[in-house]
Short mmCIF file of C-alpha atoms and ligand atoms in Angstrom, two decimals:
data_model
loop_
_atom_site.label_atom_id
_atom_site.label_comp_id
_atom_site.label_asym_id
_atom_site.label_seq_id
_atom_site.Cartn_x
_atom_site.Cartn_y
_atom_site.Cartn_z
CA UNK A 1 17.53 -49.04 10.81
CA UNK A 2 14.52 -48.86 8.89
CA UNK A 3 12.58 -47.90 11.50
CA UNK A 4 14.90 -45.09 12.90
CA UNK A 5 14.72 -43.33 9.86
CA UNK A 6 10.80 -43.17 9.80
CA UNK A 7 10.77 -42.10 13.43
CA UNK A 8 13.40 -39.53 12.57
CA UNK A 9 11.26 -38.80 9.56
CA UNK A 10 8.37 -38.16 11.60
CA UNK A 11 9.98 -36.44 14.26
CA UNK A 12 10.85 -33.94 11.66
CA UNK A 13 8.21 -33.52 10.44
CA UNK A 14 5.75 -33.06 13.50
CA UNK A 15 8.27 -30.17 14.43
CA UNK A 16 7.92 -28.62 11.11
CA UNK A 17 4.37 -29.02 10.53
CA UNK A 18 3.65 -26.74 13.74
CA UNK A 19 5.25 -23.90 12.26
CA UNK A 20 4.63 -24.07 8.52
CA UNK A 21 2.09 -25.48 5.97
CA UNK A 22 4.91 -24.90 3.42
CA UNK A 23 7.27 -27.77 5.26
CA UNK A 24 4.43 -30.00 4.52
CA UNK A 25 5.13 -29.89 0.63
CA UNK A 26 9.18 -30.25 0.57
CA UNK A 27 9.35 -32.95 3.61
CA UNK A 28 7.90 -34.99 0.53
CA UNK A 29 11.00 -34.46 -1.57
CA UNK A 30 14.03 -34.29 0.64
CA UNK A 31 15.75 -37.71 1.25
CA UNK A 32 15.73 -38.10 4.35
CA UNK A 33 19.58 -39.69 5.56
CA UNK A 34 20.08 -42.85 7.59
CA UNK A 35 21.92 -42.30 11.20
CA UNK A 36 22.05 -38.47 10.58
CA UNK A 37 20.90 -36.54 13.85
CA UNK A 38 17.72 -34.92 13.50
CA UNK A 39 18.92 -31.54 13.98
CA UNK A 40 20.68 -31.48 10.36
CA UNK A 41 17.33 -33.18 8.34
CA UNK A 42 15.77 -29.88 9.72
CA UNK A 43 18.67 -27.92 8.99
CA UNK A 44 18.42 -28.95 5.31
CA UNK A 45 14.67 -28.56 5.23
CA UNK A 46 15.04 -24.76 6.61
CA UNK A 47 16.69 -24.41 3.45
CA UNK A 48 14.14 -24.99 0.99
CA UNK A 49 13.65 -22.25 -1.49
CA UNK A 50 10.45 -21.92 -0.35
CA UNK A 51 11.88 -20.57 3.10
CA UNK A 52 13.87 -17.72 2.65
CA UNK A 53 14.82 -15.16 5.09
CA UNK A 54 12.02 -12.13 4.84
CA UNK A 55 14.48 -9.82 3.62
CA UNK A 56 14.88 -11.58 0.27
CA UNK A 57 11.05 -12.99 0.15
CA UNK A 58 9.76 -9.08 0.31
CA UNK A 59 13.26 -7.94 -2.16
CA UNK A 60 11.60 -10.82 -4.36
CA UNK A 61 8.02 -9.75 -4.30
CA UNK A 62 9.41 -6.01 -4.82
CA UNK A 63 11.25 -6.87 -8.18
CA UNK A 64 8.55 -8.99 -9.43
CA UNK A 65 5.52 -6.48 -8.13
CA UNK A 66 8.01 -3.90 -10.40
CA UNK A 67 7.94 -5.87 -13.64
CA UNK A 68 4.33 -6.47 -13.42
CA UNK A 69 3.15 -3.38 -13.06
CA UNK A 70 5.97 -1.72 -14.86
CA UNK A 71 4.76 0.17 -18.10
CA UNK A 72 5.83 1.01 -21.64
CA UNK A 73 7.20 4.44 -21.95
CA UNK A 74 5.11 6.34 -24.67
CA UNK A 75 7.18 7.22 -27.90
CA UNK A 76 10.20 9.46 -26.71
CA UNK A 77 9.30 12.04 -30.27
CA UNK A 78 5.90 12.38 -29.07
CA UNK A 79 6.75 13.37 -25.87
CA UNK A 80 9.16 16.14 -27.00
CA UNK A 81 7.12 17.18 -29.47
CA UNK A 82 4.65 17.93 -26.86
CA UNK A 83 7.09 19.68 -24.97
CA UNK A 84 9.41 21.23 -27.31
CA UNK A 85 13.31 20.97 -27.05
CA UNK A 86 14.98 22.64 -24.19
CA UNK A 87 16.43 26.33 -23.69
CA UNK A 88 19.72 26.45 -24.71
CA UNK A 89 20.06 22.87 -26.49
CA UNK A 90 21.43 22.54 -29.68
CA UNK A 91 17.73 21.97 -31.30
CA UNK A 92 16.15 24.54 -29.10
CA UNK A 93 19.09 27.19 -30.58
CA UNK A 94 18.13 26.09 -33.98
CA UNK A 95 14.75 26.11 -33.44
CA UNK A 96 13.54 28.82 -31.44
CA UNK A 97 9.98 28.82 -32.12
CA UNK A 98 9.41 25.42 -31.28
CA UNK A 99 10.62 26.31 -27.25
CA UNK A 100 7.82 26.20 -24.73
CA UNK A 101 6.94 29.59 -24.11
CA UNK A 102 4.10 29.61 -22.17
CA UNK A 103 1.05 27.75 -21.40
CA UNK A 104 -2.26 29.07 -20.51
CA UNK A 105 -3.50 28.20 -17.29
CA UNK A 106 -7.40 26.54 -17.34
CA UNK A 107 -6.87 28.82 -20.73
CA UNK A 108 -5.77 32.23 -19.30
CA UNK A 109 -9.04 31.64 -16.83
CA UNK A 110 -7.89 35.38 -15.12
CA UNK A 111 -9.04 37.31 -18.74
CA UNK A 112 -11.15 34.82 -20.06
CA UNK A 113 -14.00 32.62 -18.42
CA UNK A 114 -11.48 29.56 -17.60
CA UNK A 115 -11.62 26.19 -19.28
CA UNK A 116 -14.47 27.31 -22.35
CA UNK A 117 -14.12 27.69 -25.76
CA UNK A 118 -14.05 31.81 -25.15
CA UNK A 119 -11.09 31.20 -23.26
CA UNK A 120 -8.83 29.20 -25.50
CA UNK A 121 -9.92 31.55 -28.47
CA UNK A 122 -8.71 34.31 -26.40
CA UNK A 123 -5.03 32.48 -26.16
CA UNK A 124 -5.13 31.70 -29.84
CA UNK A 125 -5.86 35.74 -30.29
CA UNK A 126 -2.47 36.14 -28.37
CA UNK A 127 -0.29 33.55 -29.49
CA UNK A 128 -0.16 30.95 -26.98
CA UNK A 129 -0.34 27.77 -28.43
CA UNK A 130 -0.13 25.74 -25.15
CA UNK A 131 -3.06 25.23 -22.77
CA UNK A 132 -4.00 23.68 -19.49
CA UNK A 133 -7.69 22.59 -19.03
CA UNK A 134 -9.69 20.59 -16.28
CA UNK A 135 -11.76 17.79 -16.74
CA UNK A 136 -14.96 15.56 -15.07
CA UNK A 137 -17.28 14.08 -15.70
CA UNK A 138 -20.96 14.41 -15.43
CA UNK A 139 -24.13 11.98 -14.36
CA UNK A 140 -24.06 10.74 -17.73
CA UNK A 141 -20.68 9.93 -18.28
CA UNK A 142 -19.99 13.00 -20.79
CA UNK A 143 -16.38 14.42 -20.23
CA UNK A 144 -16.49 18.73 -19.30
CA UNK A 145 -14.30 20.89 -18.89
CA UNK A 146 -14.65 22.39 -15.36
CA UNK A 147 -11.94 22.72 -12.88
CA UNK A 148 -14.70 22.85 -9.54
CA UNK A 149 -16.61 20.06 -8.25
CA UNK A 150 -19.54 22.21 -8.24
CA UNK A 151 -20.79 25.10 -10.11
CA UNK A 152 -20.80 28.01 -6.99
CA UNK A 153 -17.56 30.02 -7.84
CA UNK A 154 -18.24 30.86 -11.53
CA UNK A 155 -21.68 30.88 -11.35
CA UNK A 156 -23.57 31.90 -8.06
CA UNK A 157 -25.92 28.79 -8.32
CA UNK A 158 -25.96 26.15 -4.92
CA UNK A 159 -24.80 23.22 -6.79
CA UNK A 160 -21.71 21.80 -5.34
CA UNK A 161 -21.53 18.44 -7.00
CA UNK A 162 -22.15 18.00 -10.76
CA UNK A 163 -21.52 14.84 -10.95
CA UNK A 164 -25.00 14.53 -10.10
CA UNK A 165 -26.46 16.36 -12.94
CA UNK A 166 -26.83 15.40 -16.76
CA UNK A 167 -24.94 17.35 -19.25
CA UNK A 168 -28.10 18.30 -20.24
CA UNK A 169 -28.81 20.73 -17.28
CA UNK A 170 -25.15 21.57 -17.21
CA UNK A 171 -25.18 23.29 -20.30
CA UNK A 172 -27.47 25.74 -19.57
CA UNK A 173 -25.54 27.45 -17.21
CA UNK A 174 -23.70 30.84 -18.04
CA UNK A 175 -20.30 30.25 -16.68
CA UNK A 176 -19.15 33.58 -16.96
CA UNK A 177 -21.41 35.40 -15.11
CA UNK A 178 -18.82 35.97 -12.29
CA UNK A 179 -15.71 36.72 -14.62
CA UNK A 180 -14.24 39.93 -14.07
CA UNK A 181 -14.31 40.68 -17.28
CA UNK A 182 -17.71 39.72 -17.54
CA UNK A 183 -18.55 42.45 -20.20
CA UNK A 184 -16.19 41.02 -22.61
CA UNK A 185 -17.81 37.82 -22.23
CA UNK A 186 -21.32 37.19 -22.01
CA UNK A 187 -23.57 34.02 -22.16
CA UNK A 188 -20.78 31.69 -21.80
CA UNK A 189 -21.44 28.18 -21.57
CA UNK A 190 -19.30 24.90 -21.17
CA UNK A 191 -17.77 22.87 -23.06
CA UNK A 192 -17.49 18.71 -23.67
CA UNK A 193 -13.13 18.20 -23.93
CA UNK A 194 -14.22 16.87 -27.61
CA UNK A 195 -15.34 20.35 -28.30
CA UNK A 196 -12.26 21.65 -27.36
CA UNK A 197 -9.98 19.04 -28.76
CA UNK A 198 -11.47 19.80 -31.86
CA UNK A 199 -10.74 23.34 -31.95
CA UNK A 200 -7.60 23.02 -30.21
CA UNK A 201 -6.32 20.81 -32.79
CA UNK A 202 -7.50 22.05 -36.10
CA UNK A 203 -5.37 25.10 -34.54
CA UNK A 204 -2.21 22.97 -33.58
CA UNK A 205 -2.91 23.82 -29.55
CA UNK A 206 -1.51 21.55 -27.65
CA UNK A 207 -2.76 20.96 -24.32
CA UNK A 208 -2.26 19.58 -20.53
CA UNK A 209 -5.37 17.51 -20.04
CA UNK A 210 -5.99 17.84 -16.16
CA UNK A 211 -8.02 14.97 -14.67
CA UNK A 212 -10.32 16.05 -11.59
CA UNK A 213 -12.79 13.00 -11.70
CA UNK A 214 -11.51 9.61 -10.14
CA UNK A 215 -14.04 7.37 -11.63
CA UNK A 216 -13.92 4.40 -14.15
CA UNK A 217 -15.74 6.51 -16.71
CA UNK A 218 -12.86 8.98 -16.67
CA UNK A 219 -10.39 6.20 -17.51
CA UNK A 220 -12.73 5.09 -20.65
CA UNK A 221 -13.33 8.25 -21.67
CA UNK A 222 -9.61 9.54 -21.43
CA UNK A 223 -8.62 6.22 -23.44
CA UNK A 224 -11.38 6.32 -25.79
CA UNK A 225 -10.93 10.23 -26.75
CA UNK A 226 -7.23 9.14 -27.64
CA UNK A 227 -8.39 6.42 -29.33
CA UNK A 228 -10.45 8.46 -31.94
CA UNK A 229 -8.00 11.49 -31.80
CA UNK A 230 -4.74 10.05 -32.70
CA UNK A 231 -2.75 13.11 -33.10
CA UNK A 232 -3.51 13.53 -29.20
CA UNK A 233 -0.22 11.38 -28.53
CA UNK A 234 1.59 14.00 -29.54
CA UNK A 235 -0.27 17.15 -28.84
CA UNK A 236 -1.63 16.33 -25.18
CA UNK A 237 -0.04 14.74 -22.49
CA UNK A 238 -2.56 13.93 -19.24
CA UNK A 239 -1.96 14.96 -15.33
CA UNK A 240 -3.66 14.31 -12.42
CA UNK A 241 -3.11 14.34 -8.90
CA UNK A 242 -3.65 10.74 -8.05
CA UNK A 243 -1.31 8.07 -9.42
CA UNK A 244 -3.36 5.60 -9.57
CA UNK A 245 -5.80 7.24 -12.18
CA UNK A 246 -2.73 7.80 -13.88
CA UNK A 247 -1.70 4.13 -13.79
CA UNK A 248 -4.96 3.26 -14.89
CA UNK A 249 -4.94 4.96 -18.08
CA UNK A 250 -1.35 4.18 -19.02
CA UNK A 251 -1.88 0.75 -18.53
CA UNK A 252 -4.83 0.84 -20.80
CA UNK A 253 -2.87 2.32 -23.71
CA UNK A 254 0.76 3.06 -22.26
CA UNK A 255 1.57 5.47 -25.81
CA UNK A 256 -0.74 7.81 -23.72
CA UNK A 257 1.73 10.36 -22.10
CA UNK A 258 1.07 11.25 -18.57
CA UNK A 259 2.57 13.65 -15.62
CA UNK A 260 1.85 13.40 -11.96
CA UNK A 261 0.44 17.12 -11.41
CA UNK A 262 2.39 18.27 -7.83
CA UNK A 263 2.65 21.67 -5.78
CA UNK A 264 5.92 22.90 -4.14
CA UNK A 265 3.85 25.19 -2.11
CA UNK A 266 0.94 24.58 0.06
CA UNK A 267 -1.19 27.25 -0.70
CA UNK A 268 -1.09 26.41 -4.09
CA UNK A 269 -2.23 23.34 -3.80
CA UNK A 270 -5.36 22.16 -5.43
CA UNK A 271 -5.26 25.12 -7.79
CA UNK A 272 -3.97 23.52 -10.84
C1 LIG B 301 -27.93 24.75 -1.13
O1 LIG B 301 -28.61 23.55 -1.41
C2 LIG B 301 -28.67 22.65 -0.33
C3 LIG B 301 -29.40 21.38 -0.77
O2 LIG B 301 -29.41 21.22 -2.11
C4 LIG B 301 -29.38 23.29 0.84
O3 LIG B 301 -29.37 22.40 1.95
C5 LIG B 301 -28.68 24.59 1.22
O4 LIG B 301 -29.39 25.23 2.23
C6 LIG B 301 -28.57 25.48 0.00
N1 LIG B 301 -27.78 26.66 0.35
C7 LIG B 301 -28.14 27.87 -0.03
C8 LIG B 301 -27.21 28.98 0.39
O5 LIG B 301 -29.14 28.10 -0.66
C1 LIG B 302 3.07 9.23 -31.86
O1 LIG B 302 2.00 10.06 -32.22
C2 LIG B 302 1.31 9.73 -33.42
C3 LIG B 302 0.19 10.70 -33.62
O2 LIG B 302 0.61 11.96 -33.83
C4 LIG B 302 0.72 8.36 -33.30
O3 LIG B 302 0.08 8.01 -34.51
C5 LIG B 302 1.81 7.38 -33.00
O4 LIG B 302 1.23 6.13 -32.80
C6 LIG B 302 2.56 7.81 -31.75
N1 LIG B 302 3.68 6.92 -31.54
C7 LIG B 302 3.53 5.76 -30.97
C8 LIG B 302 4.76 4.90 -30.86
O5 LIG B 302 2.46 5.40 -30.55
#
């Protein structure tokens, strides 16, 4: 009898080693039955919890991928108070001046030189209290506002990437010497996103903070500059076009709020 159940024992388990390393492992802890056919020890192994049909393996690995990466939602106030309460709620009807009006695109960059202090000044002059701004980052790791990846369209100058130059050499470039209205503006320069924090801030502006760089040093930065500015969480909220630089920062300090920027229409697209 004895010997029966070893031969069945290792009949089983030749068959099972050929198709699985897993078998290898729970062979060692099933019982394996006197006189039963060898058909059913198998049967019994097949149904280890280690060897479940795919469907529920990848349903498994979904849910738990989900809870891992799944983040804290930032503080539902902040994230109204960013964006004001609704047309036509009951808050919105008591409080009209606290509805989103309008927000300034790169910081009304048609009338103004976009995304410089000039610019947001110029929305301030007018009212608007909401801006959208761009932001990368240069050879040295200092965060500017520029919505390009070089400097051709609002300057003239051949320099397409300048995230190879210093913020050093960046400054010195007059960035509104294409504007249209170039004769309201003159010597323009750009600006570091502290700059403009600071003066959007001490002037209650609150902002869209649009990320164009997908580098590590945009992820510090963004982090850090909330860090220091903690009024940010509820006057900024951060977009970009790529999730995962979105995940990134969230998961570094999830109270940061953040929007996946999008375009319904392709021709649009980019130009946020
Ligand atoms: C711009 O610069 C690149 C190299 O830096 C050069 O190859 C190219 O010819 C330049 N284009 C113009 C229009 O000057
Ligand atoms: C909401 O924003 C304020 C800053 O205005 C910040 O101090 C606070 O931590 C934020 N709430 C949460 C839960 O982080």
């Amino acid at each position: 009898m004895a010997t029966y159940a070893t031969r069945m024992g290792w009949r089983a388990s030749g068959e099972m080693l050929k198709s699985s390393s897993i078998y290898r492992k729970t062979l060692q802890n099933v019982p394996v039955y006197l006189s039963v056919p060898s058909s059913t020890i198998i049967h019994t192994q097949r149904r280890s919890l280690f060897v479940l049909p795919l469907g529920i393996d990848v349903g498994l690995f979904g849910v738990a991928a989900y809870f891992t990466t799944k983040l804290k939602r930032p503080d539902p106030e902040n994230v109204s108070h960013i964006f004001g309460p609704e047309h036509g709620s009951k808050e919105g009807d008591s409080h009209p001046e606290r509805i989103l009006k309008c927000i300034a695109h790169r910081g009304a960059g048609l009338d103004a030189p976009e995304n410089t202090l000039e610019a947001f000044k110029y929305c301030l002059e007018r009212d608007c209290n909401f801006v959208e701004l761009d932001v990368r980052t240069s050879k040295d790791g200092q965060l500017v506002l520029l919505h390009d990846r070089g400097l051709e369209r609002l300057t003239g100058a051949n320099i397409s990437n300048v995230q190879a130059m210093d913020w050093e050499s960046l400054k010195s470039f007059d960035v509104g010497a294409k504007h249209p209205n170039r004769e309201h503006f003159r010597d323009v320069r750009l600006c570091l996103l502290e700059e403009a924090i600071d003066y959007l801030l001490a002037n209650k502006v609150k902002m869209i903070i649009d990320i164009k760089g997908e580098d590590k040093q945009m992820v510090n930065g963004i982090v850090q500059t909330f860090a220091s500015n903690p009024v940010l969480y509820k006057y900024a909220v951060v977009t970009s076009f790529n999730p995962f630089m979105l995940y990134q920062i969230r998961k570094r300090d999830p109270e940061i709020v953040g929007a996946l920027t999008c375009s319904g229409d392709g021709r649009l697209a980019g130009a946020p």
